[in-house]
Short mmCIF file of C-alpha atoms in Angstrom, two decimals:
data_model
loop_
_atom_site.label_atom_id
_atom_site.label_comp_id
_atom_site.label_asym_id
_atom_site.label_seq_id
_atom_site.Cartn_x
_atom_site.Cartn_y
_atom_site.Cartn_z
CA MET A 1 95.94 139.49 146.46
CA ASN A 2 98.05 140.35 149.47
CA GLU A 3 99.84 143.60 148.61
CA GLU A 4 101.93 143.45 151.79
CA THR A 5 103.39 139.92 151.57
CA GLN A 6 102.88 139.19 147.86
CA HIS A 7 101.80 135.67 148.87
CA ASN A 8 98.72 135.28 146.69
CA SER A 9 96.04 132.64 146.35
CA LEU A 10 94.34 131.07 143.38
CA ASP A 11 90.94 130.30 144.84
CA PHE A 12 89.17 128.92 141.80
CA LEU A 13 90.14 128.04 138.23
CA PHE A 14 87.50 126.33 136.13
CA ILE A 15 87.53 125.26 132.50
CA ALA A 16 84.13 124.22 131.11
CA LYS A 17 83.44 120.53 130.64
CA GLY A 18 84.55 119.35 127.22
CA LYS A 19 87.05 122.21 126.86
CA GLY A 20 89.88 120.60 128.84
CA GLY A 21 93.03 119.22 127.26
CA LYS A 22 93.34 122.08 124.77
CA GLY A 23 95.81 124.26 126.66
CA ILE A 24 93.19 126.77 127.80
CA GLY A 25 93.90 126.21 131.51
CA TYR A 26 97.65 126.62 131.04
CA LYS A 27 97.21 129.80 128.98
CA THR A 28 94.83 131.13 131.62
CA TRP A 29 97.34 130.39 134.39
CA LYS A 30 100.19 132.06 132.47
CA ALA A 31 97.99 135.15 131.96
CA ILE A 32 97.35 135.30 135.73
CA GLU A 33 101.09 135.09 136.43
CA GLU A 34 101.74 137.87 133.91
CA LYS A 35 99.03 140.07 135.43
CA TYR A 36 100.60 139.78 138.91
CA PRO A 37 104.39 139.71 138.31
CA GLU A 38 105.13 141.01 141.81
CA THR A 39 103.82 137.77 143.37
CA LYS A 40 106.44 135.93 145.41
CA VAL A 41 104.39 132.81 146.23
CA TRP A 42 101.18 131.43 144.74
CA GLU A 43 99.01 129.01 146.72
CA THR A 44 96.05 126.85 145.72
CA HIS A 45 94.22 123.68 146.78
CA THR A 46 92.59 120.74 145.02
CA PRO A 47 90.83 117.58 146.22
CA PHE A 48 93.14 114.57 146.48
CA PHE A 49 91.07 112.54 143.99
CA GLU A 50 91.34 115.13 141.19
CA LYS A 51 94.27 113.51 139.36
CA ARG A 52 94.00 115.81 136.35
CA ASN A 53 94.17 118.89 138.58
CA ILE A 54 97.19 117.51 140.42
CA HIS A 55 98.92 116.80 137.10
CA PHE A 56 98.05 120.29 135.84
CA TYR A 57 99.34 122.17 138.88
CA VAL A 58 102.49 120.08 139.45
CA ASN A 59 103.60 119.03 135.96
CA LYS A 60 102.30 121.91 133.84
CA CYS A 61 102.34 124.97 136.10
CA GLY A 62 105.28 124.22 138.40
CA PHE A 63 103.53 124.04 141.77
CA LYS A 64 104.77 121.75 144.55
CA ILE A 65 102.54 119.81 146.92
CA VAL A 66 103.36 121.18 150.36
CA GLU A 67 100.59 119.81 152.56
CA TYR A 68 97.95 117.09 152.71
CA LEU A 69 94.79 118.14 154.53
CA SER A 70 92.26 115.58 155.73
CA GLU A 71 89.59 115.01 158.32
CA LYS A 72 92.30 113.72 160.68
CA TYR A 73 94.73 116.53 159.91
CA HIS A 74 93.82 120.08 159.08
CA ASN A 75 95.69 123.32 159.40
CA PRO A 76 93.75 125.59 161.78
CA ASP A 77 94.83 128.59 159.65
CA GLU A 78 93.02 127.17 156.59
CA GLU A 79 89.50 128.39 156.02
CA GLY A 80 86.89 127.59 153.43
CA LEU A 81 87.82 123.99 152.61
CA PRO A 82 84.79 121.72 152.46
CA GLY A 83 84.48 119.45 155.48
CA GLY A 84 84.99 115.74 155.08
CA GLU A 85 87.13 115.96 151.93
CA ASP A 86 90.88 115.44 151.65
CA PHE A 87 92.88 118.13 149.86
CA PHE A 88 96.38 118.91 148.72
CA ARG A 89 97.78 122.39 149.28
CA PHE A 90 100.13 123.56 146.55
CA GLU A 91 102.66 126.38 146.44
CA LYS A 92 104.61 127.90 143.60
CA ILE A 93 107.56 130.07 144.52
CA MET A 94 108.13 132.65 141.81
CA LYS A 95 111.54 133.80 140.64
#
């Protein structure tokens, strides 16, 4: 959490195999939002091939895809993304 800017990052959200599709991820995300109501912008990433994750973040949680990161294009400010994989970067601007 960045107390100064209130631009915060969701680094990892995992629901156990076989538990997906039951609303647990959405309830978890809503609990995170409630815990940090001062957040102005949330950011997260997911691999481009993870269609269920993309659906979850965009259609369920209200994130927007703001950047496509690949081997040919990467943001030098981004750290910790596995090499050789393509990712989407998402943002959710809070009200």
